[in-house]
Amino acid sequence: EVQLLESGGDLVQPGGSLRLSCAASGFTFSSYAMNWVRQAPGKGLEWVSVITGSGDNTYYADSAEGRFTISRDNSKNTLYLQMNSLSVEDTAAYYCARDFRPATLADAFDIWGQGTMVTVSS
Amino acid sequence: DIQMTQSPSTLSASVGDRVTITCRASQSISRWLAWYQQKPGKAPKLLIYEASTVERGVPSRFSGSGSGTEFNLTISSLQPDDFATYHCQQYNGLYSATFGGGTKVEIK
């Protein structure tokens, strides 16, 4: 079964850091670009970042640029999001999501994890 | 950046109704648009991609149309399982994606 499972969400103080993980199974992980998408409580979806299948190229939303780092370990079938300098505005459920087609970069997202909650509060 | 505007933000309807949700892009995105369904506490589910292609396993009552800057998601006969929030997403940008604000379909 194709599956994504996030972990690492937690309560963190403003200015703090957190690393999220997304474990993939059931497909050839290295063939697909992977994304992070977040959703603040009661709000819409916001794309955060994407990484190519090889990990060579990464792109960020303006809200994440310079503070967040996306990475992947294809030997472990795992995607990461390192988040630094967190603010209350980063409070959200964070989802990892797979690009629909292999070897593409801008695409629909066909597989989503269940989400992990990040709460930034003092 | 490409902005996506969904309307309405909330829609009240009854079982059996035909329902249409609209998504407008701030510039042409050709047909690079997807629709998702999301239920409370759950991840979004892909319904339609490339504006009108229905994902495998999605009921045939769901359809998508449009190109350029205006797109529609139509549910031909609303079922109890369809009460949810629907999101559009453009993926015309080379390395990014943008979502609409979402449309909540409520029971009338």
PDB file of C-alpha atoms in Angstrom, chain A:
ATOM      1  CA  GLU A   1       0.000   0.000   0.000  1.00  0.00           C
ATOM      2  CA  VAL A   2       1.270   3.454  -0.899  1.00  0.00           C
ATOM      3  CA  GLN A   3       1.577   5.436   2.313  1.00  0.00           C
ATOM      4  CA  LEU A   4       3.105   8.528   3.884  1.00  0.00           C
ATOM      5  CA  LEU A   5       3.448   8.899   7.639  1.00  0.00           C
ATOM      6  CA  GLU A   6       4.513  12.181   9.227  1.00  0.00           C
ATOM      7  CA  SER A   7       5.993  12.639  12.679  1.00  0.00           C
ATOM      8  CA  GLY A   8       7.780  15.263  14.734  1.00  0.00           C
ATOM      9  CA  GLY A   9       5.031  17.775  15.374  1.00  0.00           C
ATOM     10  CA  ASP A  10       5.120  19.351  18.821  1.00  0.00           C
ATOM     11  CA  LEU A  11       4.543  22.448  20.948  1.00  0.00           C
ATOM     12  CA  VAL A  12       7.491  24.824  20.552  1.00  0.00           C
ATOM     13  CA  GLN A  13       8.217  28.331  21.789  1.00  0.00           C
ATOM     14  CA  PRO A  14       8.525  31.275  19.380  1.00  0.00           C
ATOM     15  CA  GLY A  15      12.011  31.414  17.960  1.00  0.00           C
ATOM     16  CA  GLY A  16      12.464  27.689  18.403  1.00  0.00           C
ATOM     17  CA  SER A  17      13.215  24.914  15.935  1.00  0.00           C
ATOM     18  CA  LEU A  18      11.620  21.632  14.968  1.00  0.00           C
ATOM     19  CA  ARG A  19      12.298  18.872  12.453  1.00  0.00           C
ATOM     20  CA  LEU A  20       9.440  17.012  10.808  1.00  0.00           C
ATOM     21  CA  SER A  21       9.802  13.619   9.158  1.00  0.00           C
ATOM     22  CA  CYS A  22       7.698  11.831   6.566  1.00  0.00           C
ATOM     23  CA  ALA A  23       8.246   8.089   6.086  1.00  0.00           C
ATOM     24  CA  ALA A  24       7.211   6.749   2.680  1.00  0.00           C
ATOM     25  CA  SER A  25       6.319   3.189   1.748  1.00  0.00           C
ATOM     26  CA  GLY A  26       4.783   1.253  -1.131  1.00  0.00           C
ATOM     27  CA  PHE A  27       6.403   3.137  -4.011  1.00  0.00           C
ATOM     28  CA  THR A  28       9.820   4.031  -5.453  1.00  0.00           C
ATOM     29  CA  PHE A  29      10.459   7.042  -3.254  1.00  0.00           C
ATOM     30  CA  SER A  30      13.428   8.408  -5.197  1.00  0.00           C
ATOM     31  CA  SER A  31      11.367   8.688  -8.391  1.00  0.00           C
ATOM     32  CA  TYR A  32       9.011  11.349  -7.056  1.00  0.00           C
ATOM     33  CA  ALA A  33       9.294  14.962  -6.054  1.00  0.00           C
ATOM     34  CA  MET A  34       7.883  15.478  -2.578  1.00  0.00           C
ATOM     35  CA  ASN A  35       6.172  18.457  -0.980  1.00  0.00           C
ATOM     36  CA  TRP A  36       5.255  19.923   2.368  1.00  0.00           C
ATOM     37  CA  VAL A  37       1.839  21.607   2.640  1.00  0.00           C
ATOM     38  CA  ARG A  38       0.473  23.210   5.797  1.00  0.00           C
ATOM     39  CA  GLN A  39      -2.945  24.221   7.093  1.00  0.00           C
ATOM     40  CA  ALA A  40      -3.427  26.653   9.948  1.00  0.00           C
ATOM     41  CA  PRO A  41      -6.422  25.888  12.197  1.00  0.00           C
ATOM     42  CA  GLY A  42      -9.647  26.736  10.370  1.00  0.00           C
ATOM     43  CA  LYS A  43      -7.770  28.006   7.314  1.00  0.00           C
ATOM     44  CA  GLY A  44      -6.976  26.869   3.787  1.00  0.00           C
ATOM     45  CA  LEU A  45      -4.034  24.907   2.459  1.00  0.00           C
ATOM     46  CA  GLU A  46      -0.633  26.552   1.898  1.00  0.00           C
ATOM     47  CA  TRP A  47       2.142  24.958  -0.148  1.00  0.00           C
ATOM     48  CA  VAL A  48       5.453  25.240   1.740  1.00  0.00           C
ATOM     49  CA  SER A  49       8.242  23.517  -0.174  1.00  0.00           C
ATOM     50  CA  VAL A  50       9.170  20.912  -2.795  1.00  0.00           C
ATOM     51  CA  ILE A  51      12.249  18.746  -3.368  1.00  0.00           C
ATOM     52  CA  THR A  52      13.120  16.824  -6.510  1.00  0.00           C
ATOM     53  CA  GLY A  53      13.415  13.038  -6.437  1.00  0.00           C
ATOM     54  CA  SER A  54      17.194  13.138  -6.363  1.00  0.00           C
ATOM     55  CA  GLY A  55      17.219  15.837  -3.708  1.00  0.00           C
ATOM     56  CA  ASP A  56      19.342  18.088  -5.905  1.00  0.00           C
ATOM     57  CA  ASN A  57      16.816  20.907  -6.164  1.00  0.00           C
ATOM     58  CA  THR A  58      14.594  22.541  -3.574  1.00  0.00           C
ATOM     59  CA  TYR A  59      12.064  25.370  -3.717  1.00  0.00           C
ATOM     60  CA  TYR A  60      10.182  27.287  -1.053  1.00  0.00           C
ATOM     61  CA  ALA A  61       7.202  29.531  -0.541  1.00  0.00           C
ATOM     62  CA  ASP A  62       8.147  33.062   0.461  1.00  0.00           C
ATOM     63  CA  SER A  63       6.869  32.335   3.995  1.00  0.00           C
ATOM     64  CA  ALA A  64       9.404  29.510   4.357  1.00  0.00           C
ATOM     65  CA  GLU A  65      12.402  30.863   2.455  1.00  0.00           C
ATOM     66  CA  GLY A  66      15.440  31.298   4.679  1.00  0.00           C
ATOM     67  CA  ARG A  67      13.860  29.622   7.733  1.00  0.00           C
ATOM     68  CA  PHE A  68      12.814  26.157   6.562  1.00  0.00           C
ATOM     69  CA  THR A  69      14.961  23.495   4.871  1.00  0.00           C
ATOM     70  CA  ILE A  70      13.508  20.544   2.990  1.00  0.00           C
ATOM     71  CA  SER A  71      15.651  17.445   2.529  1.00  0.00           C
ATOM     72  CA  ARG A  72      15.320  13.733   1.877  1.00  0.00           C
ATOM     73  CA  ASP A  73      17.181  10.499   2.506  1.00  0.00           C
ATOM     74  CA  ASN A  74      16.301   8.140  -0.328  1.00  0.00           C
ATOM     75  CA  SER A  75      18.103   5.259   1.381  1.00  0.00           C
ATOM     76  CA  LYS A  76      15.632   5.588   4.253  1.00  0.00           C
ATOM     77  CA  ASN A  77      12.601   6.580   2.127  1.00  0.00           C
ATOM     78  CA  THR A  78      12.184   9.608   4.342  1.00  0.00           C
ATOM     79  CA  LEU A  79      11.428  13.283   3.730  1.00  0.00           C
ATOM     80  CA  TYR A  80      12.326  16.003   6.236  1.00  0.00           C
ATOM     81  CA  LEU A  81      11.442  19.603   7.014  1.00  0.00           C
ATOM     82  CA  GLN A  82      13.787  21.507   9.310  1.00  0.00           C
ATOM     83  CA  MET A  83      12.008  24.567  10.660  1.00  0.00           C
ATOM     84  CA  ASN A  84      13.926  27.353  12.404  1.00  0.00           C
ATOM     85  CA  SER A  85      12.955  30.756  13.825  1.00  0.00           C
ATOM     86  CA  LEU A  86       9.390  29.586  14.297  1.00  0.00           C
ATOM     87  CA  SER A  87       6.637  32.133  14.922  1.00  0.00           C
ATOM     88  CA  VAL A  88       3.000  31.809  16.014  1.00  0.00           C
ATOM     89  CA  GLU A  89       2.052  32.193  12.335  1.00  0.00           C
ATOM     90  CA  ASP A  90       3.692  28.814  11.650  1.00  0.00           C
ATOM     91  CA  THR A  91       1.126  27.025  13.835  1.00  0.00           C
ATOM     92  CA  ALA A  92      -0.500  24.505  11.510  1.00  0.00           C
ATOM     93  CA  ALA A  93      -0.974  20.891  10.563  1.00  0.00           C
ATOM     94  CA  TYR A  94       1.897  19.959   8.264  1.00  0.00           C
ATOM     95  CA  TYR A  95       1.304  17.401   5.529  1.00  0.00           C
ATOM     96  CA  CYS A  96       3.785  15.719   3.233  1.00  0.00           C
ATOM     97  CA  ALA A  97       2.431  15.049  -0.246  1.00  0.00           C
ATOM     98  CA  ARG A  98       3.681  13.231  -3.331  1.00  0.00           C
ATOM     99  CA  ASP A  99       3.716  14.688  -6.820  1.00  0.00           C
ATOM    100  CA  PHE A 100       1.226  12.827  -8.962  1.00  0.00           C
ATOM    101  CA  ARG A 101       3.658  11.795 -11.682  1.00  0.00           C
ATOM    102  CA  PRO A 102       7.252  10.621 -11.333  1.00  0.00           C
ATOM    103  CA  ALA A 103      10.057  12.884 -12.522  1.00  0.00           C
ATOM    104  CA  THR A 104       7.874  16.009 -12.531  1.00  0.00           C
ATOM    105  CA  LEU A 105       8.168  19.043 -10.308  1.00  0.00           C
ATOM    106  CA  ALA A 106       4.994  21.107 -10.560  1.00  0.00           C
ATOM    107  CA  ASP A 107       2.080  18.729 -10.278  1.00  0.00           C
ATOM    108  CA  ALA A 108      -1.063  17.739  -8.446  1.00  0.00           C
ATOM    109  CA  PHE A 109      -0.557  15.814  -5.206  1.00  0.00           C
ATOM    110  CA  ASP A 110      -1.995  12.309  -5.219  1.00  0.00           C
ATOM    111  CA  ILE A 111      -0.753  10.835  -1.937  1.00  0.00           C
ATOM    112  CA  TRP A 112      -0.907  12.717   1.375  1.00  0.00           C
ATOM    113  CA  GLY A 113       0.170  11.823   4.876  1.00  0.00           C
ATOM    114  CA  GLN A 114      -2.200  12.147   7.817  1.00  0.00           C
ATOM    115  CA  GLY A 115      -0.517  15.333   9.011  1.00  0.00           C
ATOM    116  CA  THR A 116       1.454  16.336  12.092  1.00  0.00           C
ATOM    117  CA  MET A 117       0.536  19.325  14.244  1.00  0.00           C
ATOM    118  CA  VAL A 118       3.010  22.088  14.988  1.00  0.00           C
ATOM    119  CA  THR A 119       1.985  24.579  17.664  1.00  0.00           C
ATOM    120  CA  VAL A 120       4.123  27.638  18.267  1.00  0.00           C
ATOM    121  CA  SER A 121       3.238  29.287  21.549  1.00  0.00           C
ATOM    122  CA  SER A 122       4.847  30.671  24.666  1.00  0.00           C
TER     123      SER A 122
END
